[in-house]
Short mmCIF file of C-alpha atoms in Angstrom, two decimals:
data_model
loop_
_atom_site.label_atom_id
_atom_site.label_comp_id
_atom_site.label_asym_id
_atom_site.label_seq_id
_atom_site.Cartn_x
_atom_site.Cartn_y
_atom_site.Cartn_z
CA MET A 1 0.16 -0.13 -0.07
CA ALA A 2 1.47 3.36 -0.86
CA PRO A 3 1.48 6.40 1.40
CA HIS A 4 -1.32 8.62 1.40
CA ALA A 5 -1.01 11.44 -1.13
CA THR A 6 0.98 14.60 0.09
CA ASP A 7 -1.69 17.01 -0.01
CA PRO A 8 -4.02 15.79 3.06
CA ALA A 9 -6.37 18.44 1.98
CA ALA A 10 -7.16 17.04 -1.39
CA PRO A 11 -10.63 15.87 -1.67
CA ALA A 12 -11.51 11.98 -1.40
CA GLY A 13 -12.42 10.41 -4.51
CA PRO A 14 -16.15 8.78 -5.07
CA TYR A 15 -15.08 5.51 -3.37
CA GLU A 16 -12.44 6.51 -0.92
CA PRO A 17 -13.40 7.44 2.62
CA ALA A 18 -12.55 11.01 3.73
CA ARG A 19 -9.05 11.29 4.62
CA PRO A 20 -8.34 11.80 8.55
CA ALA A 21 -7.51 15.36 9.34
CA VAL A 22 -4.14 16.46 9.93
CA HIS A 23 -2.97 16.38 14.05
CA PRO A 24 -3.00 19.77 15.46
CA THR A 25 0.62 19.40 15.88
CA ALA A 26 1.45 19.17 12.23
CA GLU A 27 -1.12 21.64 11.14
CA ARG A 28 0.53 24.76 8.65
CA ARG A 29 -1.08 28.03 10.34
CA GLU A 30 -0.33 31.57 8.96
CA THR A 31 -0.40 32.75 12.38
CA VAL A 32 1.12 36.39 12.56
CA VAL A 33 1.72 37.95 16.16
CA LEU A 34 1.47 41.55 15.60
CA VAL A 35 2.42 43.79 18.75
CA ASP A 36 0.61 47.48 18.94
CA SER A 37 3.83 49.49 20.43
CA ASP A 38 6.03 51.37 19.47
CA ARG A 39 8.87 49.65 20.53
CA THR A 40 8.14 46.83 17.93
CA ALA A 41 8.23 47.53 14.17
CA TYR A 42 7.32 45.15 11.14
CA THR A 43 8.97 45.21 7.74
CA ASP A 44 8.84 42.26 5.25
CA GLU A 45 12.14 41.52 6.08
CA ALA A 46 12.27 41.46 9.75
CA ILE A 47 10.40 42.05 12.82
CA THR A 48 12.76 44.57 15.32
CA ALA A 49 12.11 45.18 18.81
CA LYS A 50 13.45 46.72 21.84
CA PHE A 51 13.41 45.07 24.98
CA THR A 52 14.57 46.39 28.65
CA TYR A 53 16.56 43.58 30.30
CA ARG A 54 15.95 44.14 33.86
CA GLY A 55 18.27 42.51 36.83
CA ALA A 56 19.50 43.42 39.84
CA ALA A 57 23.17 43.47 41.57
CA VAL A 58 23.10 42.33 44.83
CA THR A 59 25.65 42.62 47.87
CA ARG A 60 25.55 41.85 51.76
CA GLU A 61 26.33 44.30 53.91
CA GLY A 62 26.54 43.09 57.55
CA SER A 63 22.98 42.31 58.32
CA ALA A 64 21.89 44.26 55.20
CA VAL A 65 21.34 42.75 51.60
CA ARG A 66 21.90 45.81 49.54
CA VAL A 67 19.80 45.19 45.91
CA THR A 68 20.31 47.61 43.01
CA PRO A 69 18.18 47.32 40.02
CA THR A 70 19.68 47.21 36.82
CA LYS A 71 18.75 47.54 33.41
CA GLU A 72 20.22 47.28 29.78
CA GLU A 73 18.29 48.29 26.55
CA PHE A 74 18.57 45.56 23.83
CA GLU A 75 17.17 45.89 20.22
CA PHE A 76 16.52 42.50 18.43
CA ARG A 77 16.07 41.90 14.89
CA THR A 78 14.80 38.27 13.55
CA GLN A 79 14.69 37.93 9.82
CA ARG A 80 11.08 36.67 9.13
CA LYS A 81 12.03 34.81 6.02
CA VAL A 82 11.96 31.03 6.65
CA PRO A 83 14.58 29.14 4.65
CA LYS A 84 14.63 25.37 3.11
CA LEU A 85 16.34 23.77 6.35
CA GLY A 86 18.40 20.61 6.12
CA VAL A 87 19.60 18.25 9.04
CA MET A 88 22.47 16.03 8.75
CA ILE A 89 22.64 13.26 11.51
CA ILE A 90 25.70 11.67 12.54
CA GLY A 91 23.96 8.25 13.53
CA LEU A 92 21.23 8.53 10.76
CA GLY A 93 20.64 4.45 10.78
CA GLY A 94 20.27 4.68 14.68
CA ASN A 95 17.16 4.21 16.53
CA ASN A 96 17.06 8.02 17.09
CA GLY A 97 17.94 8.84 13.32
CA SER A 98 15.71 6.39 11.64
CA THR A 99 12.93 7.32 13.98
CA PHE A 100 13.41 11.28 13.55
CA THR A 101 13.14 10.76 9.09
CA ALA A 102 10.28 8.34 9.89
CA THR A 103 8.37 10.94 11.76
CA ILE A 104 9.27 13.74 9.17
CA LEU A 105 7.99 11.63 5.99
CA ALA A 106 5.37 10.27 7.93
CA ASN A 107 3.87 13.94 8.56
CA LYS A 108 4.79 15.22 4.96
CA HIS A 109 2.95 12.39 3.34
CA HIS A 110 0.01 12.34 6.08
CA VAL A 111 1.04 8.31 6.17
CA THR A 112 -2.15 7.00 8.52
CA TRP A 113 -1.73 3.37 10.09
CA GLN A 114 -3.87 0.78 11.95
CA THR A 115 -3.51 -0.21 15.72
CA LYS A 116 -5.61 -2.01 17.86
CA GLU A 117 -6.86 1.37 18.79
CA GLY A 118 -7.75 2.47 15.31
CA LEU A 119 -6.79 4.43 12.51
CA GLN A 120 -3.34 6.75 13.80
CA VAL A 121 -2.57 9.83 12.20
CA PRO A 122 0.98 11.07 12.40
CA ASP A 123 1.60 13.91 14.83
CA TYR A 124 4.49 16.04 16.71
CA VAL A 125 3.67 15.20 20.15
CA GLY A 126 6.51 15.55 22.46
CA SER A 127 7.88 18.73 20.45
CA MET A 128 8.09 21.58 23.04
CA LEU A 129 7.63 23.92 20.06
CA ARG A 130 4.67 22.32 17.97
CA ALA A 131 3.02 20.58 20.76
CA SER A 132 2.60 23.06 23.82
CA THR A 133 1.69 26.86 24.23
CA VAL A 134 2.77 29.97 25.76
CA ARG A 135 0.42 32.30 27.73
CA MET A 136 0.56 35.71 25.84
CA GLY A 137 -1.79 37.71 28.06
CA THR A 138 -5.90 38.27 28.69
CA ASP A 139 -8.70 38.39 25.97
CA PRO A 140 -10.61 41.71 27.19
CA SER A 141 -13.73 40.26 25.41
CA THR A 142 -13.80 36.90 27.92
CA GLY A 143 -11.48 37.80 30.70
CA LYS A 144 -9.62 34.44 29.98
CA ASP A 145 -5.75 33.90 29.55
CA PHE A 146 -5.01 33.92 25.92
CA HIS A 147 -2.76 30.83 24.72
CA LEU A 148 -0.58 30.41 21.39
CA PRO A 149 1.25 27.18 20.01
CA VAL A 150 4.95 28.07 20.88
CA CYS A 151 5.91 27.90 17.17
CA ASP A 152 3.77 30.41 16.07
CA LEU A 153 5.29 32.84 17.97
CA LEU A 154 7.86 33.56 15.61
CA PRO A 155 8.47 32.63 11.87
CA MET A 156 9.63 28.93 12.27
CA VAL A 157 10.53 26.12 9.66
CA HIS A 158 7.76 23.89 9.49
CA PRO A 159 8.92 20.02 10.53
CA ASN A 160 7.49 18.49 7.29
CA ASP A 161 10.05 20.77 5.23
CA ILE A 162 13.08 19.50 6.56
CA VAL A 163 15.31 17.39 4.26
CA VAL A 164 16.98 15.04 6.03
CA GLY A 165 20.20 13.06 5.51
CA GLY A 166 23.51 12.37 7.33
CA TRP A 167 26.49 9.56 7.93
CA ASP A 168 26.39 6.23 9.91
CA ILE A 169 29.01 3.62 10.20
CA SER A 170 26.45 1.00 9.49
CA GLY A 171 25.46 1.44 5.83
CA ALA A 172 22.08 -0.29 5.98
CA PRO A 173 19.15 2.13 4.04
CA LEU A 174 16.88 3.63 6.45
CA ASP A 175 13.86 0.99 5.85
CA GLU A 176 16.16 -1.70 7.42
CA ALA A 177 17.49 0.51 9.95
CA MET A 178 13.78 1.44 10.92
CA ARG A 179 12.57 -2.27 11.06
CA ARG A 180 16.07 -3.04 13.10
CA ALA A 181 15.02 -0.32 15.28
CA GLU A 182 11.51 -1.95 16.11
CA VAL A 183 10.19 1.61 17.45
CA LEU A 184 7.47 2.36 15.03
CA PRO A 185 4.24 0.21 14.67
CA TYR A 186 4.04 -2.75 11.75
CA ASP A 187 1.89 -1.17 10.03
CA LEU A 188 3.35 2.31 9.63
CA GLN A 189 6.84 0.88 8.52
CA ARG A 190 4.86 -1.08 6.11
CA GLN A 191 3.86 1.95 4.37
CA LEU A 192 6.84 3.88 4.92
CA THR A 193 9.18 1.16 3.51
CA PRO A 194 9.18 2.72 0.07
CA LEU A 195 9.82 6.26 1.35
CA MET A 196 12.88 5.21 3.79
CA ALA A 197 14.34 2.52 1.45
CA SER A 198 15.74 5.58 -1.02
CA VAL A 199 17.50 7.35 2.31
CA ARG A 200 20.95 5.75 2.54
CA PRO A 201 23.49 7.14 5.38
CA LEU A 202 26.98 8.86 3.96
CA PRO A 203 30.03 6.92 5.01
CA SER A 204 31.02 8.05 8.59
CA ILE A 205 34.38 8.39 10.99
CA TYR A 206 34.98 5.09 12.94
CA TYR A 207 37.81 5.56 15.79
CA PRO A 208 37.43 2.04 17.62
CA SER A 209 38.80 3.54 20.71
CA PHE A 210 36.11 6.04 21.31
CA ILE A 211 33.25 3.42 21.38
CA ALA A 212 32.33 0.20 22.97
CA ALA A 213 34.19 -2.75 20.88
CA ASN A 214 30.55 -4.23 20.82
CA GLN A 215 29.93 -1.94 17.44
CA GLY A 216 32.22 -3.12 15.43
CA ALA A 217 30.23 -5.40 13.99
CA ARG A 218 27.94 -2.47 12.84
CA ALA A 219 30.95 -0.37 11.34
CA ASP A 220 30.65 -1.83 7.52
CA ASN A 221 30.12 2.02 6.22
CA VAL A 222 33.08 4.03 7.14
CA ILE A 223 35.57 6.75 5.74
CA PRO A 224 38.78 5.11 4.44
CA GLY A 225 41.98 6.16 5.64
CA LEU A 226 43.31 6.96 8.86
CA GLY A 227 44.21 10.68 8.73
CA LYS A 228 41.98 12.88 10.74
CA LYS A 229 43.03 15.67 8.52
CA ASP A 230 41.71 14.19 4.90
CA HIS A 231 38.66 12.83 7.31
CA LEU A 232 37.78 16.47 7.89
CA ALA A 233 38.05 17.71 4.57
CA HIS A 234 35.60 14.41 3.52
CA ILE A 235 33.12 15.68 6.22
CA ARG A 236 33.06 19.31 5.06
CA LYS A 237 32.99 18.12 1.74
CA ASP A 238 29.48 16.24 2.58
CA ILE A 239 27.91 18.91 3.92
CA ARG A 240 28.79 21.34 0.86
CA GLU A 241 27.62 19.01 -1.58
CA PHE A 242 24.25 18.04 0.44
CA LYS A 243 23.59 21.60 0.91
CA ALA A 244 24.08 22.52 -2.94
CA ALA A 245 22.13 19.13 -3.97
CA HIS A 246 18.90 20.05 -2.06
CA GLN A 247 19.36 23.98 -2.61
CA LEU A 248 19.41 24.37 1.06
CA ASP A 249 19.52 28.01 2.73
CA GLN A 250 20.46 26.78 6.30
CA LEU A 251 21.89 23.24 7.60
CA ILE A 252 22.19 21.50 11.14
CA VAL A 253 24.58 18.97 12.05
CA PHE A 254 23.43 17.00 14.96
CA TRP A 255 25.83 14.15 16.74
CA SER A 256 23.20 11.16 17.25
CA ALA A 257 25.51 8.50 16.99
CA ASN A 258 26.98 6.30 20.10
CA THR A 259 28.07 7.55 23.05
CA GLU A 260 31.86 8.38 23.10
CA ARG A 261 34.30 7.73 26.30
CA TYR A 262 35.58 11.16 27.34
CA SER A 263 38.44 12.85 25.72
CA ALA A 264 41.30 13.68 27.92
CA ILE A 265 41.89 17.72 28.08
CA ILE A 266 45.25 17.69 27.12
CA PRO A 267 47.70 21.24 26.76
CA GLY A 268 48.76 21.72 23.37
CA VAL A 269 46.33 19.10 21.99
CA ASN A 270 42.97 20.33 22.40
CA ASP A 271 42.70 23.64 24.65
CA THR A 272 43.18 25.94 22.24
CA LYS A 273 41.59 26.62 18.56
CA GLU A 274 45.16 26.60 17.13
CA ALA A 275 46.24 23.49 19.06
CA LEU A 276 43.07 21.38 18.15
CA LEU A 277 43.56 22.27 14.39
CA ALA A 278 46.93 21.17 14.78
CA SER A 279 45.91 17.75 16.74
CA ILE A 280 43.83 17.25 13.58
CA ASP A 281 46.49 17.40 11.10
CA ALA A 282 48.53 15.42 12.97
CA SER A 283 45.88 12.54 13.85
CA HIS A 284 46.28 13.00 17.41
CA PRO A 285 44.48 9.79 18.73
CA GLU A 286 42.60 11.94 21.37
CA VAL A 287 40.71 14.02 18.77
CA SER A 288 37.17 11.94 18.89
CA PRO A 289 34.73 11.53 15.85
CA SER A 290 32.16 13.86 17.56
CA THR A 291 34.67 16.81 17.82
CA LEU A 292 36.05 16.06 14.18
CA PHE A 293 32.09 16.53 13.10
CA GLY A 294 32.18 19.66 15.34
CA VAL A 295 35.27 21.39 13.77
CA ALA A 296 33.94 20.54 10.29
CA ALA A 297 30.19 22.00 11.15
CA VAL A 298 31.72 25.16 12.70
CA LEU A 299 34.44 25.40 9.63
CA GLU A 300 31.46 25.45 7.10
CA GLY A 301 29.38 28.14 9.18
CA VAL A 302 26.61 25.63 10.02
CA PRO A 303 25.30 24.84 13.49
CA TYR A 304 26.40 21.65 15.37
CA ILE A 305 24.47 20.14 18.28
CA ASN A 306 25.63 17.15 20.14
CA GLY A 307 22.96 14.98 21.38
CA ALA A 308 25.37 12.78 23.41
CA PRO A 309 27.00 12.93 26.82
CA GLN A 310 30.69 13.05 25.96
CA ASN A 311 32.56 16.08 26.02
CA THR A 312 32.50 16.73 22.47
CA PHE A 313 33.08 20.78 23.05
CA VAL A 314 36.83 20.49 24.41
CA PRO A 315 38.07 23.93 24.74
CA GLY A 316 39.78 24.20 21.19
CA LEU A 317 36.30 23.74 19.48
CA ILE A 318 34.41 26.48 21.59
CA GLN A 319 37.58 28.48 20.87
CA LEU A 320 36.69 28.15 17.05
CA ALA A 321 33.38 28.30 17.24
CA GLU A 322 33.57 31.81 18.97
CA GLN A 323 36.59 33.19 16.41
CA ARG A 324 33.80 31.89 13.76
CA LYS A 325 31.01 33.07 15.21
CA ALA A 326 29.52 29.56 14.42
CA PHE A 327 26.57 28.04 16.70
CA ILE A 328 26.88 25.40 18.85
CA ALA A 329 24.60 23.54 21.27
CA GLY A 330 24.90 20.34 24.03
CA ASP A 331 25.26 18.12 25.37
CA ASP A 332 22.87 15.05 25.90
CA LEU A 333 19.14 14.40 25.25
CA LYS A 334 17.07 15.13 28.17
CA SER A 335 14.05 13.10 27.80
CA GLY A 336 12.69 11.02 30.49
CA GLN A 337 14.61 10.12 33.73
CA THR A 338 16.76 13.43 33.46
CA LYS A 339 13.83 15.51 32.87
CA MET A 340 11.98 14.57 35.79
CA LYS A 341 14.45 14.63 38.31
CA SER A 342 15.05 17.98 37.00
CA VAL A 343 11.34 18.81 37.74
CA LEU A 344 10.85 16.75 41.05
CA ALA A 345 14.67 18.00 42.65
CA GLU A 346 13.50 21.53 42.01
CA PHE A 347 9.88 20.68 43.76
CA LEU A 348 11.38 19.23 46.43
CA VAL A 349 14.24 21.78 47.50
CA ASN A 350 12.12 25.16 46.84
CA ALA A 351 9.42 23.02 49.10
CA GLY A 352 11.74 23.44 52.08
CA ILE A 353 12.39 19.51 52.10
CA LYS A 354 15.79 18.41 51.71
CA PRO A 355 16.50 15.18 49.21
CA LEU A 356 19.24 13.21 51.11
CA SER A 357 19.96 10.74 48.57
CA ILE A 358 18.93 10.35 44.70
CA ALA A 359 19.09 6.72 43.12
CA SER A 360 18.23 6.40 39.63
CA TYR A 361 18.13 2.89 37.99
CA ASN A 362 17.68 2.36 34.05
CA HIS A 363 17.80 -0.83 31.89
CA LEU A 364 17.43 -0.70 28.33
CA GLY A 365 17.74 -2.90 25.15
CA ASN A 366 18.47 -1.22 22.09
CA ASN A 367 21.84 -0.13 20.90
CA ASP A 368 22.18 2.96 23.03
CA GLY A 369 22.18 0.72 25.74
CA TYR A 370 24.44 -2.18 24.29
CA ASN A 371 26.99 0.57 23.69
CA LEU A 372 26.77 2.09 27.28
CA SER A 373 27.58 -1.44 28.61
CA ALA A 374 30.96 -0.84 28.17
CA GLU A 375 32.64 1.07 31.43
CA PRO A 376 34.13 4.34 29.15
CA GLN A 377 30.96 4.99 27.61
CA PHE A 378 29.01 4.48 30.71
CA LYS A 379 30.90 6.90 32.42
CA SER A 380 30.28 9.49 29.81
CA LYS A 381 26.73 9.24 30.44
CA GLU A 382 26.83 9.23 34.53
CA ILE A 383 28.48 12.38 34.30
CA SER A 384 25.79 13.99 32.21
CA LYS A 385 22.83 12.67 34.52
CA SER A 386 24.95 13.16 37.94
CA SER A 387 24.96 17.19 37.56
CA VAL A 388 21.53 17.76 36.69
CA VAL A 389 20.54 18.69 40.51
CA ASP A 390 23.79 20.68 41.25
CA ASP A 391 22.53 24.36 40.77
CA MET A 392 19.39 23.72 42.75
CA VAL A 393 20.93 22.44 45.60
CA ALA A 394 23.60 25.10 45.65
CA ALA A 395 20.84 27.91 45.36
CA ASN A 396 19.39 26.90 48.93
CA HIS A 397 22.04 27.12 51.62
CA LEU A 398 19.47 26.66 54.34
CA LEU A 399 19.40 22.93 53.65
CA TYR A 400 22.92 22.37 52.21
CA LYS A 401 25.96 23.95 53.70
CA PRO A 402 28.29 25.76 51.06
CA ALA A 403 32.02 24.94 50.34
CA LYS A 404 33.20 27.21 53.27
CA GLU A 405 30.96 26.23 55.87
CA MET A 406 31.89 22.38 54.98
CA ALA A 407 35.74 23.23 55.11
CA LYS A 408 35.25 24.96 58.27
CA GLU A 409 33.40 22.12 59.76
CA THR A 410 35.64 19.12 58.19
CA GLY A 411 38.99 20.96 58.60
CA ASP A 412 39.53 20.05 54.91
CA PRO A 413 40.14 23.60 52.84
CA LYS A 414 39.12 21.46 49.63
CA ALA A 415 35.97 20.44 51.05
CA LYS A 416 33.05 20.22 48.68
CA ALA A 417 29.35 21.94 49.09
CA GLU A 418 27.07 19.62 50.89
CA HIS A 419 25.30 17.31 48.20
CA PRO A 420 22.42 14.40 48.10
CA ASP A 421 24.00 11.41 47.40
CA HIS A 422 23.58 10.69 44.29
CA ILE A 423 23.55 7.08 42.19
CA ILE A 424 23.15 6.10 38.44
CA VAL A 425 22.90 2.91 37.29
CA ILE A 426 22.26 1.46 33.61
CA LYS A 427 22.12 -1.66 32.49
CA TYR A 428 21.60 -3.62 29.01
CA VAL A 429 18.48 -5.76 28.79
CA PRO A 430 18.15 -6.99 25.07
CA ALA A 431 14.23 -8.42 25.84
CA VAL A 432 13.18 -4.83 26.35
CA GLY A 433 14.45 -3.38 23.28
CA ASP A 434 13.67 0.69 22.78
CA SER A 435 11.62 0.38 25.55
CA LYS A 436 13.61 1.61 28.46
CA ARG A 437 12.77 1.37 32.30
CA ALA A 438 13.69 3.96 34.82
CA LEU A 439 13.15 3.51 38.70
CA ASP A 440 14.09 6.52 41.00
CA GLU A 441 13.96 7.11 44.84
CA TYR A 442 14.43 10.10 46.50
CA TYR A 443 14.67 9.76 50.46
CA SER A 444 14.74 13.03 51.79
CA ARG A 445 14.28 14.92 55.47
CA ILE A 446 11.30 16.33 56.35
CA LEU A 447 10.08 18.21 59.49
CA MET A 448 11.61 17.26 62.81
CA GLY A 449 14.03 15.02 61.36
CA GLY A 450 11.15 12.92 59.76
CA ARG A 451 12.01 10.95 56.40
CA SER A 452 10.16 10.68 53.17
CA THR A 453 10.64 8.26 50.18
CA ILE A 454 8.97 8.89 46.76
CA SER A 455 9.55 5.86 44.18
CA ILE A 456 8.97 6.69 40.51
CA ILE A 457 8.72 3.94 37.83
CA ASN A 458 8.70 5.35 33.91
CA GLU A 459 8.49 3.00 31.26
CA CYS A 460 8.99 4.86 27.86
CA GLU A 461 9.76 4.02 24.24
CA ASP A 462 13.27 6.17 24.30
CA SER A 463 13.36 7.05 20.74
CA LEU A 464 9.81 8.49 20.77
CA LEU A 465 10.83 11.04 23.53
CA ALA A 466 14.52 11.97 21.97
CA THR A 467 13.09 12.39 18.56
CA PRO A 468 10.92 15.59 19.37
CA LEU A 469 13.72 16.66 21.21
CA ILE A 470 15.93 16.31 18.20
CA LEU A 471 13.31 18.25 16.20
CA ASP A 472 12.95 20.93 18.67
CA LEU A 473 16.75 21.66 18.89
CA CYS A 474 17.42 21.71 15.14
CA LEU A 475 14.21 24.22 14.33
CA LEU A 476 15.02 26.43 17.27
CA ALA A 477 19.06 26.65 16.42
CA GLU A 478 17.56 27.40 13.06
CA LEU A 479 15.42 30.14 14.07
CA LEU A 480 18.08 31.85 16.54
CA THR A 481 20.64 31.85 13.57
CA ARG A 482 18.13 34.61 11.97
CA VAL A 483 18.07 36.65 15.33
CA GLN A 484 20.69 39.61 16.10
CA TYR A 485 20.97 42.15 18.80
CA ARG A 486 22.56 45.30 19.25
CA THR A 487 22.33 47.41 22.81
CA ALA A 488 23.01 50.74 21.01
CA PRO A 489 21.01 52.49 17.95
CA THR A 490 24.41 53.42 16.78
CA GLU A 491 25.81 49.79 16.69
CA ASP A 492 25.48 47.26 13.80
CA PHE A 493 23.42 44.19 14.73
CA GLN A 494 25.59 40.97 15.69
CA PRO A 495 24.66 37.50 16.04
CA LEU A 496 23.81 35.71 19.54
CA TYR A 497 26.90 34.30 21.26
CA ALA A 498 28.25 30.99 19.51
CA VAL A 499 27.10 28.76 22.40
CA LEU A 500 22.97 28.44 22.45
CA SER A 501 22.35 27.80 26.26
CA LEU A 502 18.94 28.91 25.08
CA LEU A 503 18.55 25.16 24.10
CA SER A 504 19.16 23.75 27.68
CA TYR A 505 15.42 22.91 28.32
CA MET A 506 16.00 20.00 25.69
CA LEU A 507 19.79 18.89 26.85
CA LYS A 508 21.01 16.73 30.37
CA ALA A 509 24.28 18.68 30.64
CA PRO A 510 23.63 22.11 29.09
CA LEU A 511 26.82 23.85 27.48
CA VAL A 512 26.61 27.29 28.52
CA LYS A 513 29.46 30.25 28.20
CA PRO A 514 32.25 29.84 29.69
CA GLY A 515 32.69 31.07 33.16
CA THR A 516 28.92 31.34 33.64
CA ASP A 517 26.45 29.07 35.89
CA VAL A 518 24.80 26.06 34.24
CA VAL A 519 20.66 26.15 34.88
CA ASN A 520 19.08 22.58 35.29
CA ALA A 521 15.92 23.52 36.75
CA LEU A 522 13.45 22.82 33.91
CA SER A 523 11.02 25.55 34.99
CA ARG A 524 13.78 28.31 34.62
CA GLN A 525 14.85 26.74 31.46
CA ARG A 526 11.77 26.93 29.90
CA ALA A 527 11.03 30.56 31.26
CA ALA A 528 14.34 31.67 29.89
CA LEU A 529 13.29 30.14 26.45
CA GLU A 530 9.72 31.83 26.56
CA GLN A 531 11.13 35.26 27.54
CA PHE A 532 13.91 35.35 24.96
CA LEU A 533 10.88 34.61 22.35
CA LYS A 534 8.74 37.33 23.85
CA ALA A 535 11.55 39.75 23.91
CA CYS A 536 12.39 39.37 20.16
CA LEU A 537 8.64 40.68 19.88
CA GLY A 538 9.17 43.42 22.28
CA LEU A 539 7.11 41.90 25.22
CA ASP A 540 8.33 40.98 28.76
CA ASN A 541 7.23 37.99 30.29
CA SER A 542 5.86 39.57 33.60
CA SER A 543 2.19 38.39 33.17
CA ASP A 544 2.13 35.73 35.52
CA LEU A 545 2.18 38.13 38.14
CA LEU A 546 -1.61 38.47 37.40
CA LEU A 547 -1.54 41.98 39.75
CA GLU A 548 -5.16 42.50 38.15
CA THR A 549 -6.27 39.69 40.12
CA ARG A 550 -4.82 40.51 43.50
CA THR A 551 -5.74 44.41 43.63
CA TRP A 552 -8.37 46.36 43.97
#
């Protein structure tokens, strides 16, 4: 059976049943947000908005806390023309890559399928951009809140229009990769097979020391040769050719391949941009595939996102991105257990409850779990998962003693701040496939020395949670390439800083500007992203104060 026609609005034939409606998360809408303000201006080319960024400088002076309000004027300019976008995935034939491609094609061609629950239509459920809303204000005619899909705030690429390609060390075409992944229902796979069969991964880089030895059997599609300088040139050529072949305006390169071991940070090897480029020329063994792809993307001027936990962004790569004003983001997709942890830990600490220990156990049976069964690769994942509560704990010195107090108490000048015991276990269980099991226990101190235990069991299809995150990361990264700012009318507009920390909401171990603090609390990450999108329209984000409901 061939997929349904590309145009979902085409009328049904005389003997055809009516075609199911497009899911709301996949609809095309022509929404334009028009802000009636002298601080927001519209042309055919751009939206220009003035925004006052308000903060506070805070110092302690004995028993007094002095707060000095601060403000800085910004002007944002967002290009309105939505580009033709391509996404090149490293690990295209993996569970995430094949599921991402299948999801785009199913929505683009409106492929419906049958399950025991009836006819299903494709969707983008799980995408923060496509399937969640933002409060804009109040409808004066009803007095009710007015909510808008996040993707309608500013001009954004529709996912159906994304051109997908990429690399994989396994040369299997994507119909085979989809069947191997065992993620999507059979009837959907059957109909997508003709579309997926035409998508084949490009040869990729394979350095066996960086991934588990058990991945060697899959490596039948690798770039020949041993020279990393040649491999870099090969990847750059692939990017240019893919962009030209599909006449793309913009391209995102996304790492969704196997978790690598951590790279050692070695002075003179990867600690500066000059050292990193020289190390690539010398084929230094500590330059990882993910870092090499990152260098290729930066040199080609396209955004690069790391969806795995390893330290891809060594200092030299961050410096190179800064120099080239290229965009980078990472690390590690925040899809299930860690997302719950960033919510629950924040809730407990903000409620004045003190988590004493957090124990997290996972088992899964897909290739990600197989690779993580090797200790060096597991350590990368453990590091990215373990830091998720750090900022929430550090923010409450009433419950957790800071480092200075712990040093005084223990007599150890190098003592670290008090922190909950935090343990993470990941096991490979082939029988469960992509259906990951996560069990968490939060053991906390409550009033008068009492104890509380919260246990959570979460079962999910790992790739069906990860795919919408990849989508959001790529769509937001593209949007941010069209946003520029200035802080004075006499200045030229310039791009945002190279590290796209605004994407933190989707990432376990967010990469941030060197020297700045990481924010892991999910509510703060979401609020920052909402406020930035509104700032591009000249709107502030104070509407949740709801003063009209609290005053006479």
